[in-house]
Coordinates of N, CA and C in Angstrom, one line a residue:
Chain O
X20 N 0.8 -1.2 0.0 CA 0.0 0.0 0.0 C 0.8 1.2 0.0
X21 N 0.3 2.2 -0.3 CA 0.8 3.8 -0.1 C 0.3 4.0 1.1
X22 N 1.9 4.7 1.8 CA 1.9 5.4 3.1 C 2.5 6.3 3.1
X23 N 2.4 7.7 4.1 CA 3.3 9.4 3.8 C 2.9 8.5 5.8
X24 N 4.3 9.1 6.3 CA 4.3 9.3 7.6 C 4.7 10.4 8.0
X25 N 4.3 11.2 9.0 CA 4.3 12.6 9.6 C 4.6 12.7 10.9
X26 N 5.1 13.4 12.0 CA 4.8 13.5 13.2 C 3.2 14.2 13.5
X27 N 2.6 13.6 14.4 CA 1.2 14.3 14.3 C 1.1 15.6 15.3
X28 N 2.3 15.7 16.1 CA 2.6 17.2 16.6 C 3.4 17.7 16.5
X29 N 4.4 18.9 16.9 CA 5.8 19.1 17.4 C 5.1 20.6 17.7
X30 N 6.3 20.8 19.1 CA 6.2 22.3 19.4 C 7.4 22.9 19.5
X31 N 7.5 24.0 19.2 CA 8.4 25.0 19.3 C 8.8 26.5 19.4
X32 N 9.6 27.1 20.0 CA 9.4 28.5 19.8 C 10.0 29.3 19.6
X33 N 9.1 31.1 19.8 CA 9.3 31.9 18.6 C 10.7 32.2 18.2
X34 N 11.0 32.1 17.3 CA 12.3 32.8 16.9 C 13.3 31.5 16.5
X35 N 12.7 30.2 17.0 CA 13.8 29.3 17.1 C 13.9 28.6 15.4
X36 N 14.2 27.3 15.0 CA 14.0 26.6 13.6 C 13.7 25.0 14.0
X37 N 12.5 24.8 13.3 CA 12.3 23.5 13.3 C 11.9 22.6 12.0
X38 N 12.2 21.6 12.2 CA 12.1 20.7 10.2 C 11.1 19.6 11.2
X39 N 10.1 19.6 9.8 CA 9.1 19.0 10.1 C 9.5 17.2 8.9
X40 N 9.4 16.6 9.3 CA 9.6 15.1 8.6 C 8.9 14.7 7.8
X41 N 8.9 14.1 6.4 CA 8.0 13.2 6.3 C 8.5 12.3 5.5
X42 N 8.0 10.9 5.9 CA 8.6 9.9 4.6 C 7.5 8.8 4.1
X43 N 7.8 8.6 3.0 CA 6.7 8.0 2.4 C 7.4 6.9 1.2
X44 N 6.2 5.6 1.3 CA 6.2 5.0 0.4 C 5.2 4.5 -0.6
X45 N 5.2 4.5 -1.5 CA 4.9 4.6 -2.9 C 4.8 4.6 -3.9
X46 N 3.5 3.7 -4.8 CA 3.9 3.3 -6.1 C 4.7 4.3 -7.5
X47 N 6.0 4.6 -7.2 CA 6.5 5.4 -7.7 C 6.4 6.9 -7.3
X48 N 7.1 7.8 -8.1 CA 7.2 9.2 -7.7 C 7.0 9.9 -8.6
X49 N 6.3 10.9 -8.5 CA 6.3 12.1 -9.3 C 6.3 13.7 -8.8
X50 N 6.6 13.6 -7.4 CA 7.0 14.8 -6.6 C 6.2 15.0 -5.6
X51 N 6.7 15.7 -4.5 CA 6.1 16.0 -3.2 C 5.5 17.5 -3.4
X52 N 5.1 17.9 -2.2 CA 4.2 18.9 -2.1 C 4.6 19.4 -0.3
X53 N 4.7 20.5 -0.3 CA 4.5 20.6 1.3 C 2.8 21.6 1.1
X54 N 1.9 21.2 2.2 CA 1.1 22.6 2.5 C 1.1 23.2 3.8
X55 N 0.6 24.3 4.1 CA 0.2 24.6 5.0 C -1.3 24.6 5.5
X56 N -2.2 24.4 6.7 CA -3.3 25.1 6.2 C -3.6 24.8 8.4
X57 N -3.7 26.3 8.3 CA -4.3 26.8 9.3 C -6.0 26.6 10.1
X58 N -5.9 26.0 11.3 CA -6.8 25.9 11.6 C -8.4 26.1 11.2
X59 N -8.9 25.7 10.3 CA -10.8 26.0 9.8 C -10.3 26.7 8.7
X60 N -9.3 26.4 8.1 CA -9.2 27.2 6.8 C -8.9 26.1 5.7
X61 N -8.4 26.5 4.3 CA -7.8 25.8 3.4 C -6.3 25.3 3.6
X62 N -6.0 24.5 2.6 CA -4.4 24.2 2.8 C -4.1 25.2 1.5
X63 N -2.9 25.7 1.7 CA -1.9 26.3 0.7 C -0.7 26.1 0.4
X64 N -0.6 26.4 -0.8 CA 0.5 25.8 -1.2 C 2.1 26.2 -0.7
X65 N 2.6 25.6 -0.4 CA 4.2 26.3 0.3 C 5.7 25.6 -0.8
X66 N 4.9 24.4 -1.0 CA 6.7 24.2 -2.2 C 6.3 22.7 -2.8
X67 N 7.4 22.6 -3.8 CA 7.1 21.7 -4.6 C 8.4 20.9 -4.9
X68 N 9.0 19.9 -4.5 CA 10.5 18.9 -5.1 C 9.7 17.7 -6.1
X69 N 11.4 17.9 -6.6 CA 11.1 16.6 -7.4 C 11.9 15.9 -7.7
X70 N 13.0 17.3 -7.6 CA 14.8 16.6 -7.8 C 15.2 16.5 -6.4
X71 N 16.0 15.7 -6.2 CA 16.6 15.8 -4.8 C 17.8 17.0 -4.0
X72 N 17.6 17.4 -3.2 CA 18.3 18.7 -2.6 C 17.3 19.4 -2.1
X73 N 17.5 20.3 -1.7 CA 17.0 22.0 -1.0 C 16.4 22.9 -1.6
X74 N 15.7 23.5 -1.7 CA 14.3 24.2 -2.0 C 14.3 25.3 -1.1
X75 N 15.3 26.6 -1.3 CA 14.2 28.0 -0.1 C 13.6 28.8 -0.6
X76 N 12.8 28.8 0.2 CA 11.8 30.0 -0.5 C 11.6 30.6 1.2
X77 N 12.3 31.9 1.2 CA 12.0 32.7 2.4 C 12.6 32.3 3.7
X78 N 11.7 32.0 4.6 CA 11.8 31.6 6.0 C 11.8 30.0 5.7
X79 N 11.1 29.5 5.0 CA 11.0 28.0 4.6 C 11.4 27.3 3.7
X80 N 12.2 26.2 4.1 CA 13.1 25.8 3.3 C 12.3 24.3 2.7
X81 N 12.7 23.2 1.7 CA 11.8 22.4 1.7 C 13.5 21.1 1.4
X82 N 13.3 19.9 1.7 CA 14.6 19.1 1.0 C 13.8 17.9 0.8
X83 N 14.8 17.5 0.1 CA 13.9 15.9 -0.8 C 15.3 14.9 -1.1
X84 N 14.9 13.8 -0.5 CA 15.9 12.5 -1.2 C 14.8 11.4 -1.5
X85 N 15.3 11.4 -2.8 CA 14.2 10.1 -3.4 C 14.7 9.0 -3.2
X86 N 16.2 8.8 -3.2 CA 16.6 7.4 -2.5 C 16.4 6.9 -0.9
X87 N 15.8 7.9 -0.4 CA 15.9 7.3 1.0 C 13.9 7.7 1.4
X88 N 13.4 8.0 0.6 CA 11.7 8.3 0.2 C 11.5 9.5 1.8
X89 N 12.4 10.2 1.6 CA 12.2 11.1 2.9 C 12.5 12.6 2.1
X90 N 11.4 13.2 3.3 CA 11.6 14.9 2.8 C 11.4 15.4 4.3
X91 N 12.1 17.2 4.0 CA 11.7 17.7 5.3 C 11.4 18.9 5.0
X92 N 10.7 19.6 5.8 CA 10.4 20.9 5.9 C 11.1 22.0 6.9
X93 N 11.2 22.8 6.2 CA 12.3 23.7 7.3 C 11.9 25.0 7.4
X94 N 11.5 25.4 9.0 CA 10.9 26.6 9.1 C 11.8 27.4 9.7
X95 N 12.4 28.6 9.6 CA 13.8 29.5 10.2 C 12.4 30.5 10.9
X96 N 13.2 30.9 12.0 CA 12.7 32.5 12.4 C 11.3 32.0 12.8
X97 N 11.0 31.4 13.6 CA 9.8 31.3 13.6 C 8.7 32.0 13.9
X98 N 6.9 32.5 13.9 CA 6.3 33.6 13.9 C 5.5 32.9 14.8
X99 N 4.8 33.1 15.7 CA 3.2 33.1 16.2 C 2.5 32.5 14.7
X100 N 2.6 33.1 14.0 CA 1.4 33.2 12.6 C 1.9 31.3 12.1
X101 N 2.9 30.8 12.3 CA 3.4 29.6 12.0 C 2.6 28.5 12.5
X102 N 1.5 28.7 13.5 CA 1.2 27.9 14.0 C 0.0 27.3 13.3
X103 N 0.2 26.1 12.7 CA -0.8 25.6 11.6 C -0.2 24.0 11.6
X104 N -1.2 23.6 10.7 CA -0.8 22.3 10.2 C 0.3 22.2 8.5
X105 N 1.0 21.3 8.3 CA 1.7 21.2 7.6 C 2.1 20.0 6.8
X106 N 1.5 19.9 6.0 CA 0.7 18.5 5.2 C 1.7 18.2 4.2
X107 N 2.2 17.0 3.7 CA 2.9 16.7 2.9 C 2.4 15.6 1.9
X108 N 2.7 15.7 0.6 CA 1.9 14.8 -0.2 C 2.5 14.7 -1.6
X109 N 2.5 13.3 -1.7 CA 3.4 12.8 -2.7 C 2.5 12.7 -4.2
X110 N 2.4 12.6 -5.3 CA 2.6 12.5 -6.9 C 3.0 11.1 -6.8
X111 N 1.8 10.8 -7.2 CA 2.8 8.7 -7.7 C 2.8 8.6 -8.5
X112 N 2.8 7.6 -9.2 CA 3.0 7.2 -10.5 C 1.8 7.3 -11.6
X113 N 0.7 7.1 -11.1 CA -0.4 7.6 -11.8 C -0.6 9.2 -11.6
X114 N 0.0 10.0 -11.1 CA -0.2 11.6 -10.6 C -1.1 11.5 -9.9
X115 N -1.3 10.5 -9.1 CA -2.3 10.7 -8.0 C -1.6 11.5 -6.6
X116 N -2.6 12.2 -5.7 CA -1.7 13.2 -5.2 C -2.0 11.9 -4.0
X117 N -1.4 11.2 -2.8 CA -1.1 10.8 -1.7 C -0.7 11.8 -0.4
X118 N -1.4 12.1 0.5 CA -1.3 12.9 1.4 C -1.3 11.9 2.6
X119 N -0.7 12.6 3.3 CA 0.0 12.4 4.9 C -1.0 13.5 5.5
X120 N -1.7 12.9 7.1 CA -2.0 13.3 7.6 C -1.8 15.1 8.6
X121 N -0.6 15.2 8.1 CA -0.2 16.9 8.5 C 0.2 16.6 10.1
X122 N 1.4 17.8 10.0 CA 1.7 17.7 11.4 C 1.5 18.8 12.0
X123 N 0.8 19.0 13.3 CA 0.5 20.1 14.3 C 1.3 20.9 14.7
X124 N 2.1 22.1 14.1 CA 2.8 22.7 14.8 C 2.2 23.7 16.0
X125 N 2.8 23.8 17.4 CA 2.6 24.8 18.4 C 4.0 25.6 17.9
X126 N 3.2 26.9 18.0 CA 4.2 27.8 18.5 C 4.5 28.6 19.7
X127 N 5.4 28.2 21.0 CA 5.3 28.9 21.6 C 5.7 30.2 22.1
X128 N 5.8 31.3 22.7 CA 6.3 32.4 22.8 C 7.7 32.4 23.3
Chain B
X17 N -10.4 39.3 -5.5 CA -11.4 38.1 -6.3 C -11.0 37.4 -5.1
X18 N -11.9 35.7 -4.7 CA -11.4 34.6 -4.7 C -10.9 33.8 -5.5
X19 N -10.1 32.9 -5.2 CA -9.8 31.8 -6.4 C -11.1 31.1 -6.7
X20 N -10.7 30.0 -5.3 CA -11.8 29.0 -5.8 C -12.9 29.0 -4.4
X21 N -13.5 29.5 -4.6 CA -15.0 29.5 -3.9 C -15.9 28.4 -3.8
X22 N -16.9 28.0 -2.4 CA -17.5 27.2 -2.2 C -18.5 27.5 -0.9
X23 N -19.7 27.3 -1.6 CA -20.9 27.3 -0.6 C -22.0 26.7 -0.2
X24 N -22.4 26.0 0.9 CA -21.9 26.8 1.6 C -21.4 26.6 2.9
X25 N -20.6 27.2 3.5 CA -19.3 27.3 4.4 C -19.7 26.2 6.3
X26 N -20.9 26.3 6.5 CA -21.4 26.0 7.2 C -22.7 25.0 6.9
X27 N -23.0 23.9 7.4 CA -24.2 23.3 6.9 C -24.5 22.0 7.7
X28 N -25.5 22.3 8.2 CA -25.9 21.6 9.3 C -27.1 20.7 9.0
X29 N -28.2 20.0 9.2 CA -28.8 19.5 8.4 C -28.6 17.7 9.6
X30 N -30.2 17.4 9.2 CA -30.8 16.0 9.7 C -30.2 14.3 9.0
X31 N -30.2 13.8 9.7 CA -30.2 12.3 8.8 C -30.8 12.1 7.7
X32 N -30.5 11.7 6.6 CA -31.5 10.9 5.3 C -31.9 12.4 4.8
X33 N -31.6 13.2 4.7 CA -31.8 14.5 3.9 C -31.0 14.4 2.8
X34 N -31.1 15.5 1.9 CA -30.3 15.9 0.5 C -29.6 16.5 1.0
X35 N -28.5 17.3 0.2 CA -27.6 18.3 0.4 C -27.2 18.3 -0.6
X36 N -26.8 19.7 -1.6 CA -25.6 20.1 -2.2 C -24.3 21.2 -1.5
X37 N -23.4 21.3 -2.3 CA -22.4 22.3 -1.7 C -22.0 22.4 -3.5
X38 N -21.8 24.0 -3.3 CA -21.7 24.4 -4.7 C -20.1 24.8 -4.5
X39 N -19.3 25.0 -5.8 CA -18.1 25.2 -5.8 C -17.8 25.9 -7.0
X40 N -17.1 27.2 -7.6 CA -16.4 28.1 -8.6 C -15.4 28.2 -8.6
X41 N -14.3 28.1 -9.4 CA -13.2 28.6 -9.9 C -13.0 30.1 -10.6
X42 N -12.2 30.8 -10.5 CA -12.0 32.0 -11.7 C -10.8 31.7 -11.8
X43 N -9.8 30.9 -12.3 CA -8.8 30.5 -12.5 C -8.6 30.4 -13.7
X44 N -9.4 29.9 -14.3 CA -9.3 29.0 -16.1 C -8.9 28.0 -15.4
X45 N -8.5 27.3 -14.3 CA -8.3 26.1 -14.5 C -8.9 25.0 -15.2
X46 N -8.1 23.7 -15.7 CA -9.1 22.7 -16.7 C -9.1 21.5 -15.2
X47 N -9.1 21.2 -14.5 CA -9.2 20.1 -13.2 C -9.8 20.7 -12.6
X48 N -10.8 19.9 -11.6 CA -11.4 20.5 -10.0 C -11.5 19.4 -9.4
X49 N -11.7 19.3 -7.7 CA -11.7 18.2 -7.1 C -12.4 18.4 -5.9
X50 N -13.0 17.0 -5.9 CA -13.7 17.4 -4.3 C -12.8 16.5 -3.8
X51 N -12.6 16.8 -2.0 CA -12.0 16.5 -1.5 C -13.3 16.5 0.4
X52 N -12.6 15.0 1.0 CA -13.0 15.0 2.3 C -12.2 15.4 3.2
X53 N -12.3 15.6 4.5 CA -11.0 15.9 5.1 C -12.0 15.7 6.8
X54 N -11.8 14.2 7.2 CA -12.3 13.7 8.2 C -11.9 14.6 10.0
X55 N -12.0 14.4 10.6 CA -11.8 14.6 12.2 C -10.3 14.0 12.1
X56 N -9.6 13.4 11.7 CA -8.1 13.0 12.0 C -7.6 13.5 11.2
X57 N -8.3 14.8 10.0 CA -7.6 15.5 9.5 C -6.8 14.9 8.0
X58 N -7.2 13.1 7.3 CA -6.6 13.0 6.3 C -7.6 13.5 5.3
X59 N -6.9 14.1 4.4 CA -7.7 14.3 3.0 C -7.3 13.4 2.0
X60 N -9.0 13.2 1.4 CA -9.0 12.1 0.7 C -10.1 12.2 -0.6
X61 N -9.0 12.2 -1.3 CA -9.8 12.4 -3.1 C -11.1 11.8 -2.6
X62 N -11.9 12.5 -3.3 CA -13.0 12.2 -4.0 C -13.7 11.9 -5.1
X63 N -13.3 13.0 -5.6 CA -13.5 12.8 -7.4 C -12.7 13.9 -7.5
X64 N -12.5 13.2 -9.3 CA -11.7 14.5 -10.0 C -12.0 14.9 -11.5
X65 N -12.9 16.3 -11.9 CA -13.2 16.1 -13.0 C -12.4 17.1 -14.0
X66 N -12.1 16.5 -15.6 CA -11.4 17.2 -16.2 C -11.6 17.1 -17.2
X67 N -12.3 18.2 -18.1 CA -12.4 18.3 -19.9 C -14.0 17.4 -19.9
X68 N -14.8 17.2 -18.9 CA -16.3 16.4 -19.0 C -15.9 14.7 -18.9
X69 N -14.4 14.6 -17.9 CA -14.0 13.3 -17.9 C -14.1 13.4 -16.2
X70 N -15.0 12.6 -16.1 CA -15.0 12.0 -14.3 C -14.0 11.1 -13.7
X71 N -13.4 11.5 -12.8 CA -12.7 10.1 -12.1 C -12.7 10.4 -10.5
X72 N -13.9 9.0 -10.6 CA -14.3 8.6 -9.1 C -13.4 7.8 -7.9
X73 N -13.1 8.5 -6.8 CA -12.3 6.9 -6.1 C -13.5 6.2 -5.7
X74 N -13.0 4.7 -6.0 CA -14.1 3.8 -6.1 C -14.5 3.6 -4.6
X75 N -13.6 4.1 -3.4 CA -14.4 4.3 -2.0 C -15.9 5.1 -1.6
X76 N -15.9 6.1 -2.6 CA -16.9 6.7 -2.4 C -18.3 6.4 -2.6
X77 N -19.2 6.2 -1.5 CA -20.7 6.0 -1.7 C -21.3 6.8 -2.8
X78 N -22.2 5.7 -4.0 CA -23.0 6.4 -4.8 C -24.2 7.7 -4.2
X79 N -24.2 7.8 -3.1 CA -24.9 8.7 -2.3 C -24.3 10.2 -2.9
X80 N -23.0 10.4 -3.1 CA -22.2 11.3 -3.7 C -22.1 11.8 -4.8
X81 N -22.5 12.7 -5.6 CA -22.2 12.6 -7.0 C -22.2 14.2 -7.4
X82 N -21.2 14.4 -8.3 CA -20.9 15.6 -8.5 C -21.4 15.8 -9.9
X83 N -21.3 17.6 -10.2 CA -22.3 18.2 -11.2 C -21.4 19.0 -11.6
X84 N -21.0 18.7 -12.9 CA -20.4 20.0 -13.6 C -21.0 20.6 -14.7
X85 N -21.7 21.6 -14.6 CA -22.4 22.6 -15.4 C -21.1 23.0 -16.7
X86 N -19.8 23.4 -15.9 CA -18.9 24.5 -17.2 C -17.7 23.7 -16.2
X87 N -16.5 24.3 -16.9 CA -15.1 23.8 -16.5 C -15.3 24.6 -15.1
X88 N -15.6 25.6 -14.6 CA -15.6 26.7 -13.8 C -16.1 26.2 -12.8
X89 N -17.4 25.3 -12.6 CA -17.8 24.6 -11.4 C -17.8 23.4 -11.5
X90 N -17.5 23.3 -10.2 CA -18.3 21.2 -9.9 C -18.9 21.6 -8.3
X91 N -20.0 21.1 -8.3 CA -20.7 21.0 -7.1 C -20.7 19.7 -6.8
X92 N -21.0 19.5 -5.5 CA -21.4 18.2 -4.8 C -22.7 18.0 -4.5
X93 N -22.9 17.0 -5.0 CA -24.9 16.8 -4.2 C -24.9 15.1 -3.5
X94 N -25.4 15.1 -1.8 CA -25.6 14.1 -1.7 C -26.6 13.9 -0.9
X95 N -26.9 12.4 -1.4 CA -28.2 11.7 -1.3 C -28.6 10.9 0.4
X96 N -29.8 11.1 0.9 CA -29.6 10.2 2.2 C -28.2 10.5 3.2
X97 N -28.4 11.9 3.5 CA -27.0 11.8 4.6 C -26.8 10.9 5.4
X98 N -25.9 10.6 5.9 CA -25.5 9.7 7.3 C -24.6 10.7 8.5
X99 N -24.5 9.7 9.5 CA -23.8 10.7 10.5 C -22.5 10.8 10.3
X100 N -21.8 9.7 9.4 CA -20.6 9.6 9.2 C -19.6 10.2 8.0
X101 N -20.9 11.1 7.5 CA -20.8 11.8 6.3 C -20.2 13.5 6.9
X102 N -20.7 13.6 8.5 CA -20.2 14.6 8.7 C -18.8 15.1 8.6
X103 N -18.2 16.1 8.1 CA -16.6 16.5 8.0 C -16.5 17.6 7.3
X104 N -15.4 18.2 6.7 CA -15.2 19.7 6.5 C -14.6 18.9 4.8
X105 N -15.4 19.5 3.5 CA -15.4 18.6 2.3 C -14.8 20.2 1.5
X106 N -13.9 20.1 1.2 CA -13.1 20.9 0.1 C -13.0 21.2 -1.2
X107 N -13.1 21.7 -1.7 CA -13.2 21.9 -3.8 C -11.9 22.0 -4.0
X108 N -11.3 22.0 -5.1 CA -10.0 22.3 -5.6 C -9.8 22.6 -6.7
X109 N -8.8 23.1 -7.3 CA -9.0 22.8 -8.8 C -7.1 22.9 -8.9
X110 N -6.4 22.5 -9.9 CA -5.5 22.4 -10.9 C -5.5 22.9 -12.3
X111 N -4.4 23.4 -12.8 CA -4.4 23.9 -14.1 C -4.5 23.0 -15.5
X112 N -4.2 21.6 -14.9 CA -4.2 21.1 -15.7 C -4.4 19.5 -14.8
X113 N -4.4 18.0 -15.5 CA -4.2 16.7 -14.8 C -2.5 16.1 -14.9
X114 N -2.7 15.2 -14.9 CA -1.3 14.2 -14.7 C -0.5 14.9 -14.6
X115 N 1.0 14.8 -15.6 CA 2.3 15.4 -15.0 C 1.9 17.1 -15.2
X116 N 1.1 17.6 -15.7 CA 1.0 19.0 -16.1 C -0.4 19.5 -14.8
X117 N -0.3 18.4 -13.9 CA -1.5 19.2 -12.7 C -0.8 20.4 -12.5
X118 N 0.6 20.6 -11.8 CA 1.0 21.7 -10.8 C 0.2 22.0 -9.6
X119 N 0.2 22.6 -8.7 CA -0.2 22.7 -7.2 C -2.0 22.9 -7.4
X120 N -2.4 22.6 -6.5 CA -3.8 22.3 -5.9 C -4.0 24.1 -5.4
X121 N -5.5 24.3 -5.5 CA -5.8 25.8 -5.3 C -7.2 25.4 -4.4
X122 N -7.0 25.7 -3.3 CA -7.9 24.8 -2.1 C -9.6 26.1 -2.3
X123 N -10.3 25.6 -2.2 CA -11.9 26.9 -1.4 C -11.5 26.8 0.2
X124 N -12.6 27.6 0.5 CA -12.0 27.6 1.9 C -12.5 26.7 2.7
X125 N -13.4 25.7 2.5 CA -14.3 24.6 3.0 C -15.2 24.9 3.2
X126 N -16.4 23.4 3.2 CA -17.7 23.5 4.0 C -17.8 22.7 4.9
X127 N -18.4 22.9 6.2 CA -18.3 21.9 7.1 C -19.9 21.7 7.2
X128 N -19.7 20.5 6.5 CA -21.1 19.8 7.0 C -21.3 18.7 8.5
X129 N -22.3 18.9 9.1 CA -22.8 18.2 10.5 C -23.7 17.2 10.3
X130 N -23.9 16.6 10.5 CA -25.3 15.6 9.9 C -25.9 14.9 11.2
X131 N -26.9 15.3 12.0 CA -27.6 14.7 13.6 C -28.4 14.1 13.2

């Protein structure tokens, strides 16, 4: 079967940096996805791999190894406003999108 | 503007009732999707329609069935609610399918209750 594993919490705080995990297996690859999506809202989009390496965009970094079926998300400088869920979801081989449950970040002061 | 719009946002409603939840794009996107997103928080296809081509995950109760008028909408309409139907059900759309999807453009949700 297709599985994305996540941590289903982590806390941390303001100002500090935290990488959020995810690793997944499944019927092939055709790229990950990080989202964000804030309590009673939508998810949004935050980044996209497909080659393996580092991805920044901003405060958030994204990295991908497709040999080892793991990615992480990397949040610098952290805000109050960070505190959301953060969902990761793989592209298989049919372009079907596979999602992982999202991990809870706390941010604390 | 919104992107992708959907209503409506709140919806409460008895056992064995109807329901729809309408959904718009102003994107041009050619894909839209409904999507569930249970109390533990996984989201999970539902349908995906593209160019007047449907594709169902075959989990889904025929109770469910979506309407696309124009590329711009797909609504949801479902039949005989249950309690277990309750959850927060999402629209989406993409620019395109397969390798040419690119990222997902979420509505803001509806959360349906069903007592």
């Amino acid at each position: 079967g297709q599985n994305i594993d996540q941590p289903t919490e982590m806390t941390a705080t303001e100002g500090a940096i935290v990488q959020i995990n995810c690793t997944y297996q499944t019927s092939g690859f055709n790229g990950l996805f990080w989202y964000q999506q804030h309590a009673g809202e939508a998810p949004t989009f935050l980044s996209y791999n497909v080659l393996d390496g580092l991805e920044e965009k901003g405060r958030f970094s994204s990295f991908l190894s497709r040999s080892k079926g793991y990615s992480y998300l990397l949040l610098k400088e952290l805000q109050m406003k960070d505190s959301a869920s953060y969902l990761c979801a793989v592209v298989d081989s049919n372009y079907q999108l596979i999602w992982g449950a999202g991990t809870k970040l706390i941010i604390k002061p | 503007d919104t992107a992708v719009s959907q209503t409506p946002k709140y919806l409460v409603t008895q056992m064995g009732n109807d329901k729809s939840i309408k959904c718009e794009q102003n994107l041009g996107h050619d894909t839209m999707y409904w999507y569930k997103q249970d109390s533990k928080k996984f989201l999970k296809i539902m349908f995906s329609y593209n160019n007047k081509e449907l594709i169902i995950n075959e989990t889904v109760p025929n109770r469910f069935s979506p309407k696309s008028p124009d590329k711009a909408h797909l609504n949801l309409h479902i039949n005989s609610l249950e309690l277990g139907d309750s959850a927060v059900y999402f629209c989406a759309s993409s620019r395109d399918r397969g390798e040419n999807t690119g990222e997902l453009f979420f509505g803001e949700g509806s959360r349906l209750t069903v007592l």
